[in-house]
Coordinates of C-alpha atoms in Angstrom, one line a residue:
M977 CA -46.6 -7.4 -36.1
S978 CA -46.1 -9.2 -32.8
S979 CA -45.1 -7.4 -29.6
N980 CA -41.6 -8.9 -29.8
D981 CA -41.2 -7.9 -33.4
A982 CA -42.3 -4.4 -32.5
D983 CA -39.7 -4.3 -29.7
A984 CA -37.0 -5.5 -32.1
A985 CA -38.0 -2.9 -34.7
A986 CA -37.9 -0.2 -32.0
L987 CA -34.4 -1.4 -30.9
A988 CA -33.3 -1.3 -34.6
R989 CA -34.3 2.3 -34.8
L990 CA -31.9 3.0 -32.0
G991 CA -29.2 1.2 -34.0
Y992 CA -29.0 -2.2 -32.4
K993 CA -29.9 -5.7 -33.5
Q994 CA -31.9 -8.0 -31.3
E995 CA -29.4 -10.4 -29.6
F996 CA -31.3 -11.5 -26.5
K997 CA -34.5 -13.5 -26.1
R998 CA -37.3 -11.3 -25.0
A999 CA -38.5 -13.5 -22.1
F1000 CA -39.4 -10.9 -19.4
T1001 CA -43.1 -10.2 -19.0
P1002 CA -44.0 -6.7 -17.6
L1003 CA -44.6 -8.2 -14.2
E1004 CA -41.1 -9.8 -14.3
V1005 CA -39.6 -6.5 -15.4
F1006 CA -41.1 -5.1 -12.2
G1007 CA -39.9 -8.1 -10.3
I1008 CA -36.2 -7.5 -11.1
G1009 CA -36.4 -3.9 -9.9
F1010 CA -38.3 -4.8 -6.8
S1011 CA -36.1 -7.8 -6.0
I1012 CA -32.9 -5.6 -6.3
I1013 CA -34.5 -3.2 -3.8
G1014 CA -35.1 -6.3 -1.6
L1015 CA -36.6 -4.2 1.3
V1016 CA -36.1 -6.3 4.4
P1017 CA -32.5 -7.5 3.6
S1018 CA -31.6 -4.0 2.3
I1019 CA -32.8 -2.4 5.5
A1020 CA -31.0 -5.0 7.5
S1021 CA -27.8 -4.3 5.6
V1022 CA -27.8 -0.5 6.2
L1023 CA -29.6 -0.2 9.6
V1024 CA -26.2 0.3 11.1
Y1025 CA -26.0 3.7 9.4
A1026 CA -29.5 4.9 10.5
L1027 CA -29.7 3.9 14.1
P1028 CA -26.7 5.9 15.5
N1029 CA -27.7 9.0 13.5
G1030 CA -31.2 9.6 14.9
G1031 CA -32.5 6.3 16.2
P1032 CA -36.3 5.9 15.6
T1033 CA -36.6 9.4 14.1
A1034 CA -34.1 8.5 11.4
L1035 CA -35.8 5.2 10.7
V1036 CA -39.3 6.6 10.3
W1037 CA -38.9 10.2 9.1
G1038 CA -35.6 9.8 7.3
W1039 CA -37.1 7.1 5.3
A1040 CA -40.3 9.1 4.6
V1041 CA -38.4 12.2 3.4
C1042 CA -36.0 10.2 1.2
S1043 CA -38.8 8.1 -0.3
V1044 CA -40.6 11.1 -1.7
F1045 CA -37.6 12.5 -3.4
L1046 CA -36.5 9.1 -4.7
I1047 CA -39.7 8.7 -6.6
F1048 CA -38.9 12.0 -8.5
I1049 CA -35.7 10.3 -9.7
A1050 CA -37.6 7.2 -10.7
M1051 CA -40.1 9.2 -12.7
A1052 CA -37.4 11.3 -14.5
L1053 CA -35.6 8.1 -15.5
A1054 CA -38.8 6.3 -16.5
E1055 CA -39.5 9.0 -19.1
L1056 CA -36.1 8.4 -20.7
G1057 CA -36.5 4.6 -20.5
S1058 CA -39.8 4.8 -22.3
A1059 CA -38.4 7.0 -25.1
A1060 CA -35.4 4.9 -25.8
P1061 CA -35.4 1.4 -24.1
T1062 CA -32.0 -0.1 -24.6
S1063 CA -29.6 -2.0 -22.3
G1064 CA -27.1 0.9 -22.5
G1065 CA -29.7 3.2 -21.0
L1066 CA -28.0 6.1 -19.2
Y1067 CA -24.9 6.6 -21.3
F1068 CA -26.9 6.1 -24.5
W1069 CA -29.4 8.8 -23.4
T1070 CA -26.6 11.1 -22.4
Y1071 CA -25.1 10.9 -25.9
R1072 CA -28.4 11.3 -27.6
Y1073 CA -29.5 14.4 -25.7
A1074 CA -26.3 16.2 -24.7
A1075 CA -24.9 19.1 -26.7
P1076 CA -22.7 18.0 -29.6
R1077 CA -19.6 19.5 -28.1
W1078 CA -19.8 17.5 -24.9
K1079 CA -21.9 14.4 -25.7
T1080 CA -19.0 12.0 -26.3
L1081 CA -17.1 12.9 -23.1
L1082 CA -20.3 13.0 -21.0
S1083 CA -21.4 9.6 -22.4
W1084 CA -18.0 8.2 -21.5
V1085 CA -18.1 9.5 -18.0
C1086 CA -21.8 8.4 -17.5
G1087 CA -21.0 4.9 -18.8
Y1088 CA -18.0 4.4 -16.5
S1089 CA -19.9 5.9 -13.5
N1090 CA -22.8 3.6 -14.1
T1091 CA -20.4 0.6 -14.4
I1092 CA -18.6 1.3 -11.1
G1093 CA -22.0 2.0 -9.5
N1094 CA -23.4 -1.3 -10.6
I1095 CA -20.3 -3.3 -9.6
A1096 CA -20.3 -1.6 -6.2
A1097 CA -24.0 -2.5 -5.9
V1098 CA -23.2 -6.1 -6.5
A1099 CA -20.3 -5.9 -4.0
S1100 CA -22.5 -4.2 -1.3
V1101 CA -25.4 -6.7 -1.7
D1102 CA -23.1 -9.7 -1.5
W1103 CA -21.1 -8.3 1.4
G1104 CA -24.3 -7.6 3.3
C1105 CA -25.4 -11.1 2.6
A1106 CA -22.1 -12.5 3.9
V1107 CA -22.4 -10.4 7.1
Q1108 CA -26.0 -11.6 7.6
L1109 CA -25.0 -15.2 7.1
M1110 CA -22.3 -14.9 9.7
A1111 CA -24.8 -13.2 12.0
A1112 CA -27.0 -16.3 11.8
V1113 CA -24.0 -18.5 12.7
S1114 CA -23.3 -16.2 15.7
I1115 CA -26.9 -16.5 16.9
G1116 CA -26.8 -20.3 16.4
S1117 CA -23.7 -20.5 18.5
D1118 CA -25.2 -18.4 21.3
M1119 CA -22.8 -15.6 20.4
T1120 CA -19.7 -17.7 21.1
F1121 CA -18.7 -17.3 17.4
A1122 CA -17.4 -13.9 16.1
P1123 CA -16.5 -14.0 12.4
S1124 CA -13.2 -12.5 11.3
T1125 CA -12.8 -10.3 8.2
Q1126 CA -11.1 -13.2 6.4
Q1127 CA -14.0 -15.5 7.1
I1128 CA -16.6 -13.0 5.9
F1129 CA -14.5 -12.3 2.8
G1130 CA -14.4 -16.0 2.1
V1131 CA -18.2 -16.3 2.3
Y1132 CA -18.4 -13.1 0.1
A1133 CA -16.3 -14.7 -2.6
A1134 CA -18.4 -17.9 -2.6
L1135 CA -21.6 -15.9 -2.9
L1136 CA -20.1 -14.0 -5.9
I1137 CA -19.3 -17.3 -7.6
C1138 CA -22.8 -18.7 -7.0
H1139 CA -24.4 -15.5 -8.3
A1140 CA -22.3 -15.5 -11.4
C1141 CA -23.3 -19.1 -12.2
I1142 CA -27.0 -18.2 -11.8
A1143 CA -26.8 -14.9 -13.8
S1144 CA -25.2 -16.9 -16.6
L1145 CA -28.3 -19.0 -17.1
A1146 CA -30.8 -18.5 -20.0
T1147 CA -32.9 -15.4 -19.9
A1148 CA -36.2 -17.4 -19.5
V1149 CA -34.9 -19.0 -16.4
I1150 CA -33.9 -15.7 -14.8
A1151 CA -37.2 -14.2 -15.8
R1152 CA -39.3 -16.9 -14.3
L1153 CA -37.4 -16.5 -11.0
Q1154 CA -38.7 -13.0 -10.6
G1155 CA -42.1 -14.2 -9.7
V1156 CA -40.6 -16.2 -6.8
Y1157 CA -38.6 -13.1 -5.8
I1158 CA -41.7 -10.9 -5.6
V1159 CA -43.7 -13.3 -3.5
L1160 CA -40.8 -13.9 -1.0
N1161 CA -40.1 -10.2 -0.7
V1162 CA -43.8 -9.3 0.0
L1163 CA -44.2 -12.2 2.5
L1164 CA -41.0 -11.2 4.3
C1165 CA -42.2 -7.6 4.6
L1166 CA -45.5 -8.8 6.1
A1167 CA -43.7 -11.1 8.5
I1168 CA -41.6 -8.2 9.9
I1169 CA -44.6 -5.8 10.0
I1170 CA -46.9 -8.3 11.7
A1171 CA -45.0 -11.0 13.4
V1172 CA -42.3 -9.0 15.1
P1173 CA -44.6 -6.5 16.9
A1174 CA -46.9 -9.3 17.9
A1175 CA -44.1 -11.3 19.6
T1176 CA -42.0 -8.5 21.1
P1177 CA -41.8 -8.7 25.0
S1178 CA -43.1 -5.6 26.9
E1179 CA -39.6 -4.5 27.9
F1180 CA -38.7 -3.9 24.3
R1181 CA -42.0 -2.2 23.2
N1182 CA -41.8 1.5 22.7
K1183 CA -44.4 4.2 23.2
A1184 CA -45.6 6.1 20.1
S1185 CA -43.8 9.2 21.4
Y1186 CA -40.5 7.5 21.2
A1187 CA -41.2 5.5 18.1
F1188 CA -42.1 8.6 16.1
G1189 CA -40.1 11.2 18.0
G1190 CA -37.2 9.7 19.9
F1191 CA -33.7 10.8 18.8
D1192 CA -30.4 9.0 19.5
N1193 CA -27.1 10.5 18.4
L1194 CA -24.1 8.3 19.0
Y1195 CA -21.4 9.9 16.8
G1196 CA -21.3 13.5 17.9
W1197 CA -22.6 15.4 14.8
P1198 CA -25.2 18.1 15.5
N1199 CA -28.6 16.4 15.6
G1200 CA -29.8 18.0 12.3
F1201 CA -26.8 16.9 10.4
A1202 CA -26.8 13.4 12.0
F1203 CA -30.4 13.0 10.8
V1204 CA -29.2 13.9 7.3
L1205 CA -26.4 11.4 7.5
S1206 CA -28.9 8.7 8.3
F1207 CA -30.2 9.1 4.7
L1208 CA -27.6 6.6 3.5
A1209 CA -30.0 3.8 4.6
P1210 CA -33.0 4.7 2.4
L1211 CA -30.8 6.0 -0.4
W1212 CA -29.0 2.7 -0.7
S1213 CA -32.1 0.6 -0.1
I1214 CA -34.4 2.2 -2.7
G1215 CA -32.1 2.3 -5.6
G1216 CA -31.3 0.6 -8.8
F1217 CA -33.7 2.7 -10.8
D1218 CA -31.9 1.8 -13.9
S1219 CA -32.2 -2.0 -13.3
S1220 CA -35.3 -2.4 -15.5
V1221 CA -33.7 -0.3 -18.2
H1222 CA -30.7 -2.6 -18.5
I1223 CA -32.9 -5.7 -19.2
S1224 CA -35.1 -3.8 -21.6
E1225 CA -33.7 -5.7 -24.6
E1226 CA -35.0 -8.9 -22.9
A1227 CA -38.4 -7.4 -22.1
S1228 CA -41.7 -7.6 -23.9
N1229 CA -43.3 -4.2 -24.7
A1230 CA -40.3 -2.6 -23.2
S1231 CA -41.3 1.1 -23.8
V1232 CA -44.3 0.6 -21.4
A1233 CA -43.1 -2.2 -19.1
V1234 CA -39.7 -0.5 -18.2
P1235 CA -41.0 2.9 -17.0
W1236 CA -43.9 1.5 -15.0
A1237 CA -41.6 -1.1 -13.4
T1238 CA -39.2 1.7 -12.4
V1239 CA -41.9 3.9 -10.8
G1240 CA -43.8 1.0 -9.4
A1241 CA -40.9 -0.6 -7.7
A1242 CA -39.7 2.7 -6.1
S1243 CA -43.3 3.6 -4.9
I1244 CA -44.2 0.3 -3.4
A1245 CA -40.7 0.0 -1.8
G1246 CA -41.2 3.5 -0.2
I1247 CA -44.5 2.5 1.3
L1248 CA -43.6 -1.0 2.5
G1249 CA -40.2 0.2 3.7
W1250 CA -41.8 2.9 5.8
A1251 CA -44.1 0.4 7.5
I1252 CA -41.1 -1.9 8.3
N1253 CA -39.2 0.9 9.9
V1254 CA -42.2 1.9 12.0
A1255 CA -42.6 -1.7 13.2
L1256 CA -38.9 -1.8 14.1
S1257 CA -39.1 1.6 15.9
F1258 CA -41.9 0.2 18.1
C1259 CA -40.1 -3.1 18.9
M1260 CA -36.4 -2.3 19.4
G1261 CA -36.4 -0.9 22.9
T1262 CA -34.5 2.3 23.7
D1263 CA -31.0 1.1 24.2
I1264 CA -29.5 1.9 20.8
E1265 CA -25.9 1.6 22.0
N1266 CA -26.6 -2.0 23.1
I1267 CA -28.1 -2.8 19.7
M1268 CA -25.1 -1.4 17.9
S1269 CA -22.5 -3.2 20.1
N1270 CA -24.3 -6.5 20.5
P1271 CA -22.1 -9.6 19.8
I1272 CA -24.5 -10.7 17.1
G1273 CA -22.9 -7.9 15.0
Q1274 CA -26.0 -7.1 13.1
P1275 CA -28.5 -4.4 14.5
M1276 CA -31.6 -5.8 12.8
A1277 CA -30.7 -9.4 13.8
T1278 CA -30.4 -8.1 17.4
I1279 CA -33.8 -6.4 17.3
I1280 CA -35.4 -9.6 15.9
F1281 CA -33.6 -11.7 18.5
N1282 CA -34.9 -9.6 21.3
S1283 CA -38.4 -10.0 20.0
L1284 CA -38.5 -13.6 18.8
G1285 CA -35.7 -15.4 20.7
K1286 CA -33.1 -17.7 19.2
K1287 CA -35.4 -20.1 17.2
G1288 CA -37.7 -17.5 15.9
T1289 CA -34.9 -15.3 14.8
L1290 CA -33.1 -18.1 13.0
A1291 CA -36.3 -18.9 11.1
I1292 CA -36.9 -15.3 10.0
W1293 CA -33.2 -14.5 9.5
S1294 CA -32.7 -17.5 7.2
I1295 CA -35.4 -16.1 4.9
I1296 CA -33.8 -12.7 5.1
V1297 CA -30.4 -14.1 4.1
F1298 CA -32.0 -16.1 1.3
V1299 CA -33.9 -13.0 -0.1
Q1300 CA -30.6 -11.1 0.1
F1301 CA -29.0 -13.9 -1.9
L1302 CA -31.7 -13.5 -4.5
M1303 CA -31.1 -9.8 -4.5
G1304 CA -27.5 -10.5 -5.4
T1305 CA -28.5 -12.7 -8.4
S1306 CA -30.7 -9.9 -9.8
M1307 CA -28.1 -7.2 -9.3
L1308 CA -25.4 -9.1 -11.0
T1309 CA -27.8 -9.9 -13.9
V1310 CA -28.5 -6.2 -14.4
C1311 CA -24.9 -5.2 -13.9
S1312 CA -23.8 -7.7 -16.6
R1313 CA -26.3 -6.3 -19.1
Q1314 CA -25.0 -2.7 -18.7
I1315 CA -21.4 -3.9 -19.1
F1316 CA -22.5 -5.9 -22.1
A1317 CA -24.0 -2.8 -23.7
F1318 CA -21.0 -0.6 -22.8
S1319 CA -18.6 -3.1 -24.3
R1320 CA -20.9 -3.5 -27.4
D1321 CA -20.1 0.2 -28.0
G1322 CA -16.4 -0.5 -27.5
A1323 CA -15.9 1.6 -24.4
L1324 CA -14.4 -0.9 -22.0
P1325 CA -10.9 -2.3 -22.2
G1326 CA -11.2 -5.8 -23.7
S1327 CA -14.6 -5.0 -25.1
Y1328 CA -14.0 -7.5 -27.9
Y1329 CA -13.9 -10.3 -25.4
I1330 CA -16.5 -8.9 -23.0
Y1331 CA -19.1 -8.3 -25.7
R1332 CA -20.0 -12.0 -26.3
I1333 CA -23.3 -13.8 -26.2
N1334 CA -23.1 -17.4 -25.1
P1335 CA -24.6 -19.5 -28.0
R1336 CA -26.3 -21.9 -25.6
T1337 CA -27.8 -19.6 -23.0
L1338 CA -28.1 -16.5 -25.2
T1339 CA -26.8 -14.4 -22.3
P1340 CA -23.6 -12.3 -21.8
V1341 CA -21.7 -14.8 -19.7
N1342 CA -18.3 -13.0 -20.2
S1343 CA -19.9 -9.8 -18.9
V1344 CA -21.3 -11.6 -15.9
W1345 CA -17.8 -12.9 -14.8
F1346 CA -16.2 -9.6 -15.6
A1347 CA -18.6 -7.9 -13.1
A1348 CA -18.1 -10.6 -10.5
F1349 CA -14.3 -10.4 -10.7
F1350 CA -14.3 -6.6 -10.1
A1351 CA -16.8 -6.9 -7.3
L1352 CA -14.4 -9.3 -5.7
L1353 CA -11.6 -6.7 -6.0
L1354 CA -13.8 -4.1 -4.3
G1355 CA -14.5 -6.5 -1.4
L1356 CA -10.8 -6.3 -0.6
L1357 CA -11.5 -2.8 0.9
A1358 CA -12.8 -4.8 4.0
F1359 CA -9.2 -5.4 5.0
A1360 CA -8.7 -1.7 5.4
G1361 CA -11.3 -1.4 8.1
P1362 CA -15.1 -1.0 8.6
S1363 CA -15.1 2.5 7.3
A1364 CA -13.4 1.4 4.1
I1365 CA -16.0 -1.3 3.4
S1366 CA -18.8 1.1 4.2
A1367 CA -17.5 3.3 1.3
I1368 CA -18.8 0.6 -1.0
F1369 CA -22.4 1.4 0.1
S1370 CA -21.8 5.2 -0.4
L1371 CA -20.0 4.4 -3.7
V1372 CA -23.2 2.8 -5.1
V1373 CA -25.2 6.0 -4.4
A1374 CA -22.4 8.4 -5.7
G1375 CA -21.7 6.4 -8.8
Q1376 CA -25.3 5.9 -9.8
Y1377 CA -26.4 9.4 -9.0
L1378 CA -23.8 10.9 -11.3
A1379 CA -24.9 8.4 -14.0
Y1380 CA -28.5 9.3 -13.4
S1381 CA -27.9 13.1 -13.4
L1382 CA -26.1 13.3 -16.8
P1383 CA -28.9 12.0 -19.0
I1384 CA -31.6 13.8 -17.0
G1385 CA -29.6 17.0 -17.3
S1386 CA -28.7 16.5 -20.9
R1387 CA -32.3 16.1 -21.9
F1388 CA -33.1 19.6 -20.7
F1389 CA -29.8 21.5 -21.2
G1390 CA -28.5 19.7 -24.3
G1391 CA -30.7 21.5 -26.8
Q1392 CA -31.7 18.4 -28.6
T1393 CA -35.2 17.4 -29.8
W1394 CA -37.2 15.4 -27.2
E1395 CA -39.6 12.8 -28.5
P1396 CA -41.4 11.1 -25.6
G1397 CA -42.4 7.4 -25.4
P1398 CA -45.7 6.0 -24.2
F1399 CA -44.9 7.0 -20.6
T1400 CA -44.6 10.7 -20.4
L1401 CA -45.1 13.3 -17.6
G1402 CA -45.9 16.1 -20.0
W1403 CA -45.2 19.6 -18.7
L1404 CA -44.4 18.1 -15.3
G1405 CA -41.3 16.4 -16.7
K1406 CA -39.1 19.6 -16.2
P1407 CA -39.9 20.3 -12.5
V1408 CA -39.7 16.6 -11.7
A1409 CA -36.3 16.4 -13.3
F1410 CA -35.0 19.6 -11.6
I1411 CA -36.1 18.3 -8.2
A1412 CA -34.4 14.9 -8.9
L1413 CA -31.2 16.6 -9.9
A1414 CA -31.1 18.9 -6.9
W1415 CA -31.8 15.9 -4.6
M1416 CA -29.0 13.8 -6.1
L1417 CA -26.5 16.6 -5.8
F1418 CA -27.4 17.1 -2.2
S1419 CA -27.2 13.4 -1.4
V1420 CA -23.8 12.9 -3.0
V1421 CA -22.3 15.8 -1.0
V1422 CA -23.8 14.6 2.3
L1423 CA -22.7 11.0 1.8
S1424 CA -19.1 12.2 1.4
F1425 CA -18.8 13.1 5.1
P1426 CA -17.2 10.8 7.6
T1427 CA -19.0 9.0 10.4
T1428 CA -17.8 11.3 13.2
P1429 CA -16.8 15.1 13.2
T1430 CA -13.2 14.2 14.2
P1431 CA -12.4 11.2 12.1
T1432 CA -9.2 9.1 12.4
A1433 CA -7.7 7.2 9.4
Q1434 CA -10.0 4.2 10.2
D1435 CA -13.1 6.4 10.6
M1436 CA -12.6 8.3 7.4
N1437 CA -15.1 8.2 4.6
Y1438 CA -13.3 6.7 1.7
T1439 CA -16.0 7.3 -0.9
V1440 CA -14.3 10.4 -2.3
V1441 CA -11.0 8.5 -2.6
V1442 CA -12.5 5.5 -4.3
Y1443 CA -15.0 7.2 -6.5
G1444 CA -12.8 10.2 -7.2
G1445 CA -9.9 7.8 -8.1
W1446 CA -12.2 5.9 -10.5
I1447 CA -13.3 9.1 -12.3
V1448 CA -9.7 10.3 -12.6
L1449 CA -8.7 7.0 -14.1
C1450 CA -11.6 7.2 -16.6
L1451 CA -10.6 10.7 -17.6
I1452 CA -6.9 9.7 -18.0
Y1453 CA -8.0 6.8 -20.1
Y1454 CA -10.2 9.1 -22.2
Y1455 CA -7.5 11.7 -22.8
L1456 CA -4.5 9.3 -23.1
P1457 CA -2.4 10.2 -26.1
V1458 CA -3.0 8.0 -29.1
Y1459 CA -4.7 5.2 -27.2
G1460 CA -7.2 7.2 -25.2
G1461 CA -11.0 7.0 -25.8
K1462 CA -11.0 10.5 -27.3
H1463 CA -9.2 9.1 -30.3
W1464 CA -11.6 6.2 -31.0
F1465 CA -14.8 6.4 -28.8
T1466 CA -17.6 7.9 -30.8
G1467 CA -20.5 7.1 -28.6
P1468 CA -23.1 4.3 -29.3
R1469 CA -22.3 2.3 -32.4
A1470 CA -24.9 1.0 -34.7
N1471 CA -24.5 -2.8 -35.2
I1472 CA -27.4 -3.4 -37.6
E1473 CA -27.8 -2.7 -41.3
K1474 CA -31.2 -4.0 -42.1
Q1475 CA -34.3 -5.2 -40.5
P1476 CA -37.4 -7.0 -41.8
V1477 CA -40.6 -4.9 -41.5
E1478 CA -44.1 -5.2 -42.5
D1479 CA -45.7 -3.0 -45.2
D1480 CA -49.0 -1.8 -43.9
E1481 CA -50.9 -2.2 -47.2
S1482 CA -49.6 -5.7 -48.0
S1483 CA -50.2 -6.8 -44.4
A1484 CA -53.8 -5.8 -44.8
G1485 CA -54.0 -8.2 -47.7
G1486 CA -52.4 -11.0 -45.8
E1487 CA -49.0 -10.6 -47.6
E1488 CA -45.7 -9.4 -46.1
K1489 CA -42.7 -7.7 -47.5
A1490 CA -39.1 -7.5 -46.2
E1491 CA -38.0 -3.9 -46.6
K1492 CA -34.3 -3.0 -46.1
V1493 CA -33.7 -0.5 -43.3
V1494 CA -30.3 1.2 -43.2
V1495 CA -29.4 2.5 -39.8
Q1496 CA -27.1 5.5 -39.4
W1497 CA -26.3 7.8 -36.5
D1498 CA -27.5 11.3 -36.6
S1499 CA -26.1 14.2 -34.5
K1500 CA -28.2 13.1 -31.5
G1501 CA -26.9 9.5 -31.5
C1502 CA -30.3 8.3 -32.7
G1503 CA -30.6 5.6 -35.3
M1504 CA -32.2 6.9 -38.5
T1505 CA -33.7 5.0 -41.4

C-alpha cells in the first residue's frame, strides 16, 4: 500500500473520505507552519506592543520566556495531531476525547473559537502587511506621506482579494510555494541578524548592559506587569500551531509529518526570533519614545531606517512586506481548510454551500472566500481607533488558546481511551499538557488588560468585547429553540461508507482484494469498522 493510500485509509478510519489531493511533502507541511509564523514580518507587526512595555528587556527576555512555554503547547497539540490527523483537528479531537455529556457542546465551542481565531489571524496578518506597505510609501516620500485609516483599509481589502485568489489555486501549486517561503524567511532572518548590526551607526549602537537589561515603560503600568503585557508580541508571532493539522488531509504521511512540523516550526521560530530581537536591541538606540512616535509609523521600519538609511531600508523592507504577503496566503489557506472541515460536519450557517470542492482545483474555494469576507468585516474595527484594531491581534491568541485548551484538556479529563500515533511523548504527555494549559489560561487573562492603567474609550482593550460577543452568539445559536445546534449538531459526521483495502495474504501473492469497510461513530466520535 502506498503512503497516500495508507493516509486515505487512516482518514477513512476517522470517518472521512479523501477529497483533497495529497500534494504536501513533510518539508512543505513544515513550510506552511513556518511561513505562517513568518518571523521578521511578524515581529515587525507587533513590535509596537513590546517596545513600550519593557524596551530591550521585553524584546530579549520576554521572547525567551514565551518561547519555552509555547513549545509546550506545540508538543501537546502534536501528540493529538499524530493520533488523529484530520483537517477538523481541534474540534474533532474535543468531541473524540471529551466526556459524553459535554462533548457535543465543547466541540461546538471549540470549532467556533478556532474559526474566529483563524479568521482574526488572517485579518491581523493582512492588516500588518497593509501598515508595512504604507510605511514603505512613507519612507519613500521622505515622511511627507502619512496614510489615513481609509487608505490602509483599502490596501487591506486588496490584499485579502489577492490572497483569496492564490489560496483558491490547486493544492500542488500551494504546496510547491512553501519551499520558496522557507528560503525567503530564513534569508530575511539572517539579513536582520547580520546586516543591520553591521551597518548601524555608532550613535544607535547599544551596550550589552542596555541590550540585555535596559527597561523602558511608556504606559504607566508597574514594571513587572508591563513586562508581562509585552508577551503579546511573541504570543502572536509564534502561533498557528494548528496550521499543519488543518492541511493534514493534503499531506503525505500525515501522522508523522504534521506533529514534527508543528514542533519544528515553533522551536526554530523561538531560536531565530530570539536572535532577531537581540540584534534589534543592540541596534535601536535608547530613545524608545522617538521610535514609537516617528512619522514612519512603524517601529521596526524606524529602527532599520536609522541603521541602513533610506535606500537600504526600502530594499530590506520590500522583502519584509513580500514575506508578510506570503504569510497571508498561507494563513488564509489554513483558515479555509478548517472552515471546510467545520462545514463538512454541518456546524456553520450555510454549510451546504461552504462545503464544496472546486472540481478543477480540488480545493475549497467557497471556504476561502467565506474566510476572506469575514476577515474584511473584522478589519472595519480600524475605524473605531488604534486600540480596536489591536484587539484583532489579541483575538487571535484568545480564540486559538481556547480552541487549543479544549482538546488538550478533554484528552486528560474526558475519561476516554487514548491511543497515541507515531509521535508520542509517553509519560511526559501529561505534565507537558498541564503546563501548556496553565500558560494559555495565564496568557488569555493578561491579554485582556488595556494598554494603560487608566484607559479611555479609545485606549480600552476590546478583546473581551469582540471575543466574548462571539462566544455569546455561538452559545445562543447552539441553544436556540428548534433551530439551534443543540437540536441537530451531533459532532463530526462520517461521510464515507466503504474504502478499498488490501488483504495482507493476497497482497503477498501479488493479488489484491477490495474489502467493504462500513464506518460508524462510536461514543468517542471515532470511526469504527
